[in-house]
């Protein structure tokens, strides 16, 4: 297999077949589709008393096929795959190994093993589809195509089969072929951001980008998800801010952070002067909640958080075991079920879930994963600001949404899949850029006349 790097217009590429490109697209399509559609393609009501430790056979076959194809593609291009593994985010590898180690003290070791295998499989697929096997824009554009296709089907189903595609218990909000309205709203909001990105490029006609943006906005409104509207607004603003060199000076970013910190401190000082105390959570959140019609208890999430914090005190250092808590009736989450009188499947805070399942040790590793990812993004910004901007925007949105939903390092959920694919792709881009620089330096150092 030829693994020589060919430089062209500042990018590196491995001479590969169209078959490899087709397999990369297939892996992205399958993994993104399976993560967004209802598990096992079951559009019926999920039994809240079901056995969550087992999982359906069809669901296992779905992602099992994705992992097998990814492993085969990684082996087919094993020289690049091994190079990517050596340059991968080391803390991503560490947290996977730690999840595997938690089998030793997990009350459900088989479940912990299954969830850990999912992380390994997704990382392997991320390595297989990373540049140069997959193009630098392939992940984002294929993901956009998948989400637009799902929205198109959702549009048809909501109109022709409203019994499936419309949730009348939530004011007639559309959910289409997806499991709930918030999922449809989330992908609609992301599509708005991605179409803005495409409209500023030259690959697609502006008219197509504007139609896509308009359709995505329509579906966003019909989903009636205030959180998704916030994602679309914030994501668009972040992308537009980062892609332009508004802050190009060496210390401009630090000055901006310092200015924001000073404004916040002045606000707290003024509040303390007039009220002789610091503001509580309700007072801080109320203005934002009023904008998006949310209560200050985040629709009951704070009740779950308080109960989870009590559980964390039982195993603060190493956690109860990866994926071994929220497993329905009879599982370690039974105490919370007894208090709430319903069966939650997450803490609705990804950081609390990591702290509960992996302890303080796992949370520290998770923070290191994000810190190293930010380091890589800073490096990518210097190489390709346009590409880095969309990954920056997505990372910030993921970090924010993980405060109210558990997604990152939670198996085969959409945001977790994107984060792992983004991490492997950025590491691969940096590896290729380093190799290109090494090649250029080698050519400069060669005596004239030598090939």
mmCIF file of C-alpha atoms in Angstrom, residues 30-349:
data_model
loop_
_atom_site.group_PDB
_atom_site.id
_atom_site.type_symbol
_atom_site.label_atom_id
_atom_site.label_comp_id
_atom_site.label_asym_id
_atom_site.label_seq_id
_atom_site.Cartn_x
_atom_site.Cartn_y
_atom_site.Cartn_z
ATOM 1 C CA UNK A 30 -24.669 4.720 9.607
ATOM 2 C CA UNK A 31 -23.263 5.890 12.939
ATOM 3 C CA UNK A 32 -25.018 9.268 12.828
ATOM 4 C CA UNK A 33 -28.327 7.774 11.661
ATOM 5 C CA UNK A 34 -28.340 5.007 14.267
ATOM 6 C CA UNK A 35 -27.576 7.518 17.017
ATOM 7 C CA UNK A 36 -30.450 9.828 16.040
ATOM 8 C CA UNK A 37 -33.182 7.334 15.142
ATOM 9 C CA UNK A 38 -35.047 5.443 17.903
ATOM 10 C CA UNK A 39 -33.071 2.427 19.190
ATOM 11 C CA UNK A 40 -33.883 -0.623 17.117
ATOM 12 C CA UNK A 41 -36.095 1.554 14.858
ATOM 13 C CA UNK A 42 -38.844 1.237 17.463
ATOM 14 C CA UNK A 43 -41.190 4.202 17.086
ATOM 15 C CA UNK A 44 -43.563 2.833 19.702
ATOM 16 C CA UNK A 45 -43.596 3.737 23.354
ATOM 17 C CA UNK A 46 -40.595 2.506 25.327
ATOM 18 C CA UNK A 47 -41.484 0.545 28.443
ATOM 19 C CA UNK A 48 -40.059 2.589 31.328
ATOM 20 C CA UNK A 49 -39.768 -0.613 33.411
ATOM 21 C CA UNK A 50 -37.724 -2.399 30.749
ATOM 22 C CA UNK A 51 -34.386 -4.108 31.325
ATOM 23 C CA UNK A 52 -31.862 -1.486 30.320
ATOM 24 C CA UNK A 53 -28.889 -3.724 31.080
ATOM 25 C CA UNK A 54 -29.444 -5.965 28.086
ATOM 26 C CA UNK A 55 -30.234 -3.774 25.079
ATOM 27 C CA UNK A 56 -31.974 -5.016 21.944
ATOM 28 C CA UNK A 57 -30.359 -7.453 19.528
ATOM 29 C CA UNK A 58 -31.118 -5.153 16.576
ATOM 30 C CA UNK A 59 -29.415 -2.233 18.353
ATOM 31 C CA UNK A 60 -26.324 -4.365 18.962
ATOM 32 C CA UNK A 61 -26.312 -5.459 15.333
ATOM 33 C CA UNK A 62 -26.559 -1.841 14.138
ATOM 34 C CA UNK A 63 -23.487 -0.553 15.904
ATOM 35 C CA UNK A 64 -21.735 -3.907 15.791
ATOM 36 C CA UNK A 65 -21.736 -3.633 11.986
ATOM 37 C CA UNK A 66 -20.417 -0.056 12.201
ATOM 38 C CA UNK A 67 -17.557 -1.124 14.470
ATOM 39 C CA UNK A 68 -16.658 -4.102 12.256
ATOM 40 C CA UNK A 69 -16.565 -1.970 9.096
ATOM 41 C CA UNK A 70 -14.505 0.639 10.930
ATOM 42 C CA UNK A 71 -12.048 -1.987 12.161
ATOM 43 C CA UNK A 72 -11.704 -3.398 8.651
ATOM 44 C CA UNK A 73 -11.135 0.047 7.102
ATOM 45 C CA UNK A 74 -8.589 0.910 9.801
ATOM 46 C CA UNK A 75 -6.749 -2.370 9.083
ATOM 47 C CA UNK A 76 -6.886 -1.739 5.353
ATOM 48 C CA UNK A 77 -5.024 1.548 5.950
ATOM 49 C CA UNK A 78 -3.142 0.295 8.993
ATOM 50 C CA UNK A 79 0.012 2.361 8.480
ATOM 51 C CA UNK A 80 -1.994 5.569 8.765
ATOM 52 C CA UNK A 81 -4.130 4.087 11.557
ATOM 53 C CA UNK A 82 -1.077 3.255 13.668
ATOM 54 C CA UNK A 83 0.324 6.733 13.075
ATOM 55 C CA UNK A 84 -2.978 8.268 14.196
ATOM 56 C CA UNK A 85 -3.086 6.115 17.339
ATOM 57 C CA UNK A 86 0.366 7.344 18.336
ATOM 58 C CA UNK A 87 -0.780 10.976 17.971
ATOM 59 C CA UNK A 88 -4.264 10.571 19.445
ATOM 60 C CA UNK A 89 -5.457 12.564 22.451
ATOM 61 C CA UNK A 90 -3.684 10.545 25.189
ATOM 62 C CA UNK A 91 -6.363 11.326 27.762
ATOM 63 C CA UNK A 92 -9.038 9.925 25.433
ATOM 64 C CA UNK A 93 -7.168 6.618 25.515
ATOM 65 C CA UNK A 94 -6.725 6.948 29.281
ATOM 66 C CA UNK A 95 -10.422 7.472 30.019
ATOM 67 C CA UNK A 96 -11.330 4.434 27.880
ATOM 68 C CA UNK A 97 -8.812 2.327 29.794
ATOM 69 C CA UNK A 98 -10.186 3.654 33.079
ATOM 70 C CA UNK A 99 -13.742 2.736 32.013
ATOM 71 C CA UNK A 100 -12.492 -0.790 31.352
ATOM 72 C CA UNK A 101 -10.778 -0.892 34.750
ATOM 73 C CA UNK A 102 -14.054 0.025 36.463
ATOM 74 C CA UNK A 103 -15.288 -3.476 35.541
ATOM 75 C CA UNK A 104 -13.378 -4.618 38.650
ATOM 76 C CA UNK A 105 -15.742 -2.785 41.042
ATOM 77 C CA UNK A 106 -18.866 -2.338 38.903
ATOM 78 C CA UNK A 107 -22.064 -4.020 40.196
ATOM 79 C CA UNK A 108 -22.862 -4.793 36.535
ATOM 80 C CA UNK A 109 -19.489 -5.739 34.987
ATOM 81 C CA UNK A 110 -21.032 -7.029 31.757
ATOM 82 C CA UNK A 111 -22.847 -3.714 31.195
ATOM 83 C CA UNK A 112 -19.658 -1.786 31.960
ATOM 84 C CA UNK A 113 -17.768 -3.946 29.473
ATOM 85 C CA UNK A 114 -20.412 -3.326 26.770
ATOM 86 C CA UNK A 115 -20.362 0.438 27.302
ATOM 87 C CA UNK A 116 -16.549 0.460 27.246
ATOM 88 C CA UNK A 117 -16.529 -1.521 23.996
ATOM 89 C CA UNK A 118 -18.790 1.152 22.502
ATOM 90 C CA UNK A 119 -16.187 3.823 23.306
ATOM 91 C CA UNK A 120 -13.436 1.658 21.817
ATOM 92 C CA UNK A 121 -15.515 1.016 18.694
ATOM 93 C CA UNK A 122 -16.317 4.694 18.159
ATOM 94 C CA UNK A 123 -12.663 5.660 18.593
ATOM 95 C CA UNK A 124 -11.645 2.987 16.093
ATOM 96 C CA UNK A 125 -14.196 4.287 13.572
ATOM 97 C CA UNK A 126 -12.948 7.836 14.204
ATOM 98 C CA UNK A 127 -9.403 6.729 13.383
ATOM 99 C CA UNK A 128 -10.581 4.907 10.247
ATOM 100 C CA UNK A 129 -12.429 7.923 8.810
ATOM 101 C CA UNK A 130 -9.833 10.536 9.796
ATOM 102 C CA UNK A 131 -7.773 12.393 7.170
ATOM 103 C CA UNK A 132 -6.200 11.623 4.825
ATOM 104 C CA UNK A 133 -8.496 8.591 4.232
ATOM 105 C CA UNK A 134 -11.440 10.896 4.858
ATOM 106 C CA UNK A 135 -11.289 14.429 3.510
ATOM 107 C CA UNK A 136 -10.964 17.311 5.938
ATOM 108 C CA UNK A 137 -14.541 18.478 5.209
ATOM 109 C CA UNK A 138 -16.044 15.007 4.854
ATOM 110 C CA UNK A 139 -17.212 14.573 8.449
ATOM 111 C CA UNK A 140 -19.066 17.895 8.594
ATOM 112 C CA UNK A 141 -20.623 17.701 5.122
ATOM 113 C CA UNK A 142 -21.695 14.066 5.429
ATOM 114 C CA UNK A 143 -23.183 14.808 8.834
ATOM 115 C CA UNK A 144 -25.099 17.724 7.307
ATOM 116 C CA UNK A 145 -26.428 15.420 4.577
ATOM 117 C CA UNK A 146 -27.579 12.845 7.144
ATOM 118 C CA UNK A 147 -29.396 15.415 9.275
ATOM 119 C CA UNK A 148 -31.063 17.061 6.266
ATOM 120 C CA UNK A 149 -32.274 13.661 5.050
ATOM 121 C CA UNK A 150 -33.745 12.857 8.460
ATOM 122 C CA UNK A 151 -35.432 16.266 8.556
ATOM 123 C CA UNK A 152 -36.903 15.716 5.080
ATOM 124 C CA UNK A 153 -38.376 12.375 6.172
ATOM 125 C CA UNK A 154 -39.602 13.999 9.379
ATOM 126 C CA UNK A 155 -41.344 16.719 7.359
ATOM 127 C CA UNK A 156 -43.217 14.110 5.293
ATOM 128 C CA UNK A 157 -44.116 11.948 8.289
ATOM 129 C CA UNK A 158 -45.359 14.932 10.325
ATOM 130 C CA UNK A 159 -47.694 15.910 7.480
ATOM 131 C CA UNK A 160 -48.879 12.457 6.332
ATOM 132 C CA UNK A 161 -48.625 10.416 9.567
ATOM 133 C CA UNK A 162 -49.209 12.907 12.389
ATOM 134 C CA UNK A 163 -49.915 10.082 14.817
ATOM 135 C CA UNK A 164 -46.211 9.216 14.603
ATOM 136 C CA UNK A 165 -44.626 12.508 13.608
ATOM 137 C CA UNK A 166 -46.465 14.980 15.895
ATOM 138 C CA UNK A 167 -46.435 15.002 19.695
ATOM 139 C CA UNK A 168 -49.855 16.395 20.624
ATOM 140 C CA UNK A 169 -49.144 16.076 24.349
ATOM 141 C CA UNK A 170 -46.475 18.771 23.898
ATOM 142 C CA UNK A 171 -48.592 21.307 22.048
ATOM 143 C CA UNK A 172 -48.386 19.728 18.601
ATOM 144 C CA UNK A 173 -44.586 19.826 18.419
ATOM 145 C CA UNK A 174 -43.074 17.927 15.505
ATOM 146 C CA UNK A 175 -40.768 14.974 16.107
ATOM 147 C CA UNK A 176 -40.985 13.310 12.695
ATOM 148 C CA UNK A 177 -39.065 10.033 12.420
ATOM 149 C CA UNK A 178 -36.992 10.853 15.511
ATOM 150 C CA UNK A 179 -37.680 9.709 19.049
ATOM 151 C CA UNK A 180 -38.682 13.114 20.438
ATOM 152 C CA UNK A 181 -39.121 16.749 19.517
ATOM 153 C CA UNK A 182 -35.916 17.845 21.243
ATOM 154 C CA UNK A 183 -33.869 15.582 18.973
ATOM 155 C CA UNK A 184 -35.492 17.051 15.866
ATOM 156 C CA UNK A 185 -34.952 20.541 17.246
ATOM 157 C CA UNK A 186 -31.300 19.798 18.039
ATOM 158 C CA UNK A 187 -30.396 18.616 14.533
ATOM 159 C CA UNK A 188 -32.407 21.465 12.990
ATOM 160 C CA UNK A 189 -30.421 23.985 15.033
ATOM 161 C CA UNK A 190 -27.123 22.365 14.066
ATOM 162 C CA UNK A 191 -28.130 22.402 10.401
ATOM 163 C CA UNK A 192 -28.744 26.146 10.616
ATOM 164 C CA UNK A 193 -25.163 26.584 11.845
ATOM 165 C CA UNK A 194 -23.718 24.250 9.198
ATOM 166 C CA UNK A 195 -25.645 25.928 6.365
ATOM 167 C CA UNK A 196 -24.272 29.295 7.489
ATOM 168 C CA UNK A 197 -20.809 27.749 7.226
ATOM 169 C CA UNK A 198 -21.514 26.439 3.719
ATOM 170 C CA UNK A 199 -23.007 29.753 2.589
ATOM 171 C CA UNK A 200 -19.711 31.480 3.393
ATOM 172 C CA UNK A 201 -17.736 29.007 1.286
ATOM 173 C CA UNK A 202 -17.545 28.371 -2.428
ATOM 174 C CA UNK A 203 -18.364 24.653 -2.675
ATOM 175 C CA UNK A 204 -22.151 25.043 -2.960
ATOM 176 C CA UNK A 205 -24.305 27.664 -4.691
ATOM 177 C CA UNK A 206 -25.584 30.315 -2.326
ATOM 178 C CA UNK A 207 -29.177 29.613 -3.367
ATOM 179 C CA UNK A 208 -28.945 25.995 -2.158
ATOM 180 C CA UNK A 209 -27.426 27.141 1.139
ATOM 181 C CA UNK A 210 -30.197 29.682 1.714
ATOM 182 C CA UNK A 211 -32.931 27.118 0.943
ATOM 183 C CA UNK A 212 -31.287 24.659 3.347
ATOM 184 C CA UNK A 213 -31.037 27.354 6.001
ATOM 185 C CA UNK A 214 -34.703 28.310 5.551
ATOM 186 C CA UNK A 215 -35.917 24.700 5.724
ATOM 187 C CA UNK A 216 -33.796 24.021 8.824
ATOM 188 C CA UNK A 217 -35.219 27.120 10.517
ATOM 189 C CA UNK A 218 -38.777 26.009 9.670
ATOM 190 C CA UNK A 219 -38.185 22.571 11.213
ATOM 191 C CA UNK A 220 -36.568 24.220 14.229
ATOM 192 C CA UNK A 221 -39.698 26.307 14.815
ATOM 193 C CA UNK A 222 -42.045 23.331 14.315
ATOM 194 C CA UNK A 223 -40.091 21.243 16.847
ATOM 195 C CA UNK A 224 -40.903 23.906 19.462
ATOM 196 C CA UNK A 225 -37.654 23.339 21.338
ATOM 197 C CA UNK A 226 -36.452 26.492 23.093
ATOM 198 C CA UNK A 227 -33.137 24.811 23.918
ATOM 199 C CA UNK A 228 -32.564 24.041 20.235
ATOM 200 C CA UNK A 229 -33.287 27.658 19.322
ATOM 201 C CA UNK A 230 -30.645 28.704 21.855
ATOM 202 C CA UNK A 231 -28.203 26.198 20.294
ATOM 203 C CA UNK A 232 -28.830 27.569 16.802
ATOM 204 C CA UNK A 233 -28.431 31.180 17.910
ATOM 205 C CA UNK A 234 -25.374 30.630 20.090
ATOM 206 C CA UNK A 235 -23.749 28.214 17.643
ATOM 207 C CA UNK A 236 -24.119 30.615 14.728
ATOM 208 C CA UNK A 237 -22.720 33.512 16.746
ATOM 209 C CA UNK A 238 -19.758 31.454 17.970
ATOM 210 C CA UNK A 239 -18.916 30.202 14.503
ATOM 211 C CA UNK A 240 -19.067 33.684 12.939
ATOM 212 C CA UNK A 241 -16.962 35.130 15.757
ATOM 213 C CA UNK A 242 -14.252 32.449 15.649
ATOM 214 C CA UNK A 243 -13.871 32.216 11.873
ATOM 215 C CA UNK A 244 -13.070 35.926 11.567
ATOM 216 C CA UNK A 245 -9.871 37.405 12.954
ATOM 217 C CA UNK A 246 -11.585 39.804 15.299
ATOM 218 C CA UNK A 247 -9.131 38.804 17.991
ATOM 219 C CA UNK A 248 -5.884 38.395 16.110
ATOM 220 C CA UNK A 249 -3.438 39.966 18.558
ATOM 221 C CA UNK A 250 -1.324 37.840 20.856
ATOM 222 C CA UNK A 251 -3.118 38.939 24.038
ATOM 223 C CA UNK A 252 -6.549 39.918 22.660
ATOM 224 C CA UNK A 253 -8.194 36.685 23.789
ATOM 225 C CA UNK A 254 -6.849 37.094 27.323
ATOM 226 C CA UNK A 255 -8.028 40.692 27.412
ATOM 227 C CA UNK A 256 -11.530 39.610 26.378
ATOM 228 C CA UNK A 257 -11.674 36.968 29.122
ATOM 229 C CA UNK A 258 -10.335 39.458 31.661
ATOM 230 C CA UNK A 259 -12.904 42.076 30.607
ATOM 231 C CA UNK A 260 -15.775 39.584 30.990
ATOM 232 C CA UNK A 261 -14.465 38.529 34.406
ATOM 233 C CA UNK A 262 -14.291 42.156 35.542
ATOM 234 C CA UNK A 263 -17.860 42.831 34.354
ATOM 235 C CA UNK A 264 -19.139 39.773 36.256
ATOM 236 C CA UNK A 265 -17.287 40.748 39.420
ATOM 237 C CA UNK A 266 -18.590 44.327 39.259
ATOM 238 C CA UNK A 267 -22.131 42.987 38.859
ATOM 239 C CA UNK A 268 -21.713 40.706 41.891
ATOM 240 C CA UNK A 269 -20.235 43.581 43.898
ATOM 241 C CA UNK A 270 -23.174 45.873 43.084
ATOM 242 C CA UNK A 271 -25.652 43.125 44.007
ATOM 243 C CA UNK A 272 -23.837 42.600 47.315
ATOM 244 C CA UNK A 273 -23.848 46.353 48.066
ATOM 245 C CA UNK A 274 -27.630 46.638 47.615
ATOM 246 C CA UNK A 275 -28.665 43.275 49.140
ATOM 247 C CA UNK A 276 -25.776 42.428 51.529
ATOM 248 C CA UNK A 277 -25.553 38.912 50.064
ATOM 249 C CA UNK A 278 -24.648 37.125 46.847
ATOM 250 C CA UNK A 279 -27.396 36.101 44.388
ATOM 251 C CA UNK A 280 -28.787 32.573 44.575
ATOM 252 C CA UNK A 281 -29.377 30.228 41.645
ATOM 253 C CA UNK A 282 -32.962 31.346 41.002
ATOM 254 C CA UNK A 283 -31.943 34.989 40.781
ATOM 255 C CA UNK A 284 -29.081 34.221 38.400
ATOM 256 C CA UNK A 285 -31.095 31.971 36.118
ATOM 257 C CA UNK A 286 -34.488 33.707 36.162
ATOM 258 C CA UNK A 287 -33.744 36.288 33.395
ATOM 259 C CA UNK A 288 -32.488 33.586 31.028
ATOM 260 C CA UNK A 289 -35.268 31.202 31.958
ATOM 261 C CA UNK A 290 -37.870 33.870 31.192
ATOM 262 C CA UNK A 291 -36.447 34.291 27.688
ATOM 263 C CA UNK A 292 -36.753 30.565 26.898
ATOM 264 C CA UNK A 293 -39.804 29.790 29.046
ATOM 265 C CA UNK A 294 -37.842 27.583 31.480
ATOM 266 C CA UNK A 295 -38.361 27.351 35.222
ATOM 267 C CA UNK A 296 -35.457 28.012 37.577
ATOM 268 C CA UNK A 297 -35.334 24.320 38.570
ATOM 269 C CA UNK A 298 -34.560 23.461 34.905
ATOM 270 C CA UNK A 299 -37.789 21.420 34.556
ATOM 271 C CA UNK A 300 -37.057 19.294 37.619
ATOM 272 C CA UNK A 301 -33.393 18.629 36.814
ATOM 273 C CA UNK A 302 -32.131 20.149 40.051
ATOM 274 C CA UNK A 303 -34.149 17.574 42.018
ATOM 275 C CA UNK A 304 -32.268 14.785 40.219
ATOM 276 C CA UNK A 305 -28.951 16.562 40.750
ATOM 277 C CA UNK A 306 -29.443 16.725 44.516
ATOM 278 C CA UNK A 307 -30.211 13.001 44.670
ATOM 279 C CA UNK A 308 -27.257 12.098 42.465
ATOM 280 C CA UNK A 309 -24.913 14.159 44.657
ATOM 281 C CA UNK A 310 -26.011 12.017 47.606
ATOM 282 C CA UNK A 311 -25.158 8.877 45.611
ATOM 283 C CA UNK A 312 -21.733 10.287 44.691
ATOM 284 C CA UNK A 313 -20.847 10.536 48.392
ATOM 285 C CA UNK A 314 -20.957 6.719 48.578
ATOM 286 C CA UNK A 315 -18.143 6.274 46.041
ATOM 287 C CA UNK A 316 -16.479 9.661 45.504
ATOM 288 C CA UNK A 317 -13.014 8.595 44.353
ATOM 289 C CA UNK A 318 -13.505 5.836 41.768
ATOM 290 C CA UNK A 319 -17.266 5.867 41.126
ATOM 291 C CA UNK A 320 -19.732 3.012 41.023
ATOM 292 C CA UNK A 321 -18.626 1.728 37.605
ATOM 293 C CA UNK A 322 -18.987 3.008 34.041
ATOM 294 C CA UNK A 323 -22.575 2.769 32.787
ATOM 295 C CA UNK A 324 -23.677 0.772 35.831
ATOM 296 C CA UNK A 325 -26.042 3.198 37.576
ATOM 297 C CA UNK A 326 -29.011 4.202 35.423
ATOM 298 C CA UNK A 327 -30.380 0.731 34.609
ATOM 299 C CA UNK A 328 -34.016 0.977 35.676
ATOM 300 C CA UNK A 329 -35.904 -0.949 38.345
ATOM 301 C CA UNK A 330 -33.708 -2.918 40.727
ATOM 302 C CA UNK A 331 -30.507 -1.120 39.691
ATOM 303 C CA UNK A 332 -28.360 1.204 41.857
ATOM 304 C CA UNK A 333 -30.630 4.074 40.783
ATOM 305 C CA UNK A 334 -33.587 2.509 42.653
ATOM 306 C CA UNK A 335 -33.277 4.976 45.550
ATOM 307 C CA UNK A 336 -33.729 7.891 43.136
ATOM 308 C CA UNK A 337 -36.657 6.133 41.437
ATOM 309 C CA UNK A 338 -38.348 5.702 44.818
ATOM 310 C CA UNK A 339 -38.094 9.427 45.569
ATOM 311 C CA UNK A 340 -39.098 10.700 42.106
ATOM 312 C CA UNK A 341 -41.760 8.033 41.404
ATOM 313 C CA UNK A 342 -40.595 7.722 37.800
ATOM 314 C CA UNK A 343 -37.601 6.093 36.076
ATOM 315 C CA UNK A 344 -34.884 8.501 34.904
ATOM 316 C CA UNK A 345 -32.107 7.144 32.682
ATOM 317 C CA UNK A 346 -29.556 9.902 33.325
ATOM 318 C CA UNK A 347 -28.766 12.717 35.734
ATOM 319 C CA UNK A 348 -29.419 15.327 33.001
ATOM 320 C CA UNK A 349 -25.911 16.558 33.704
#
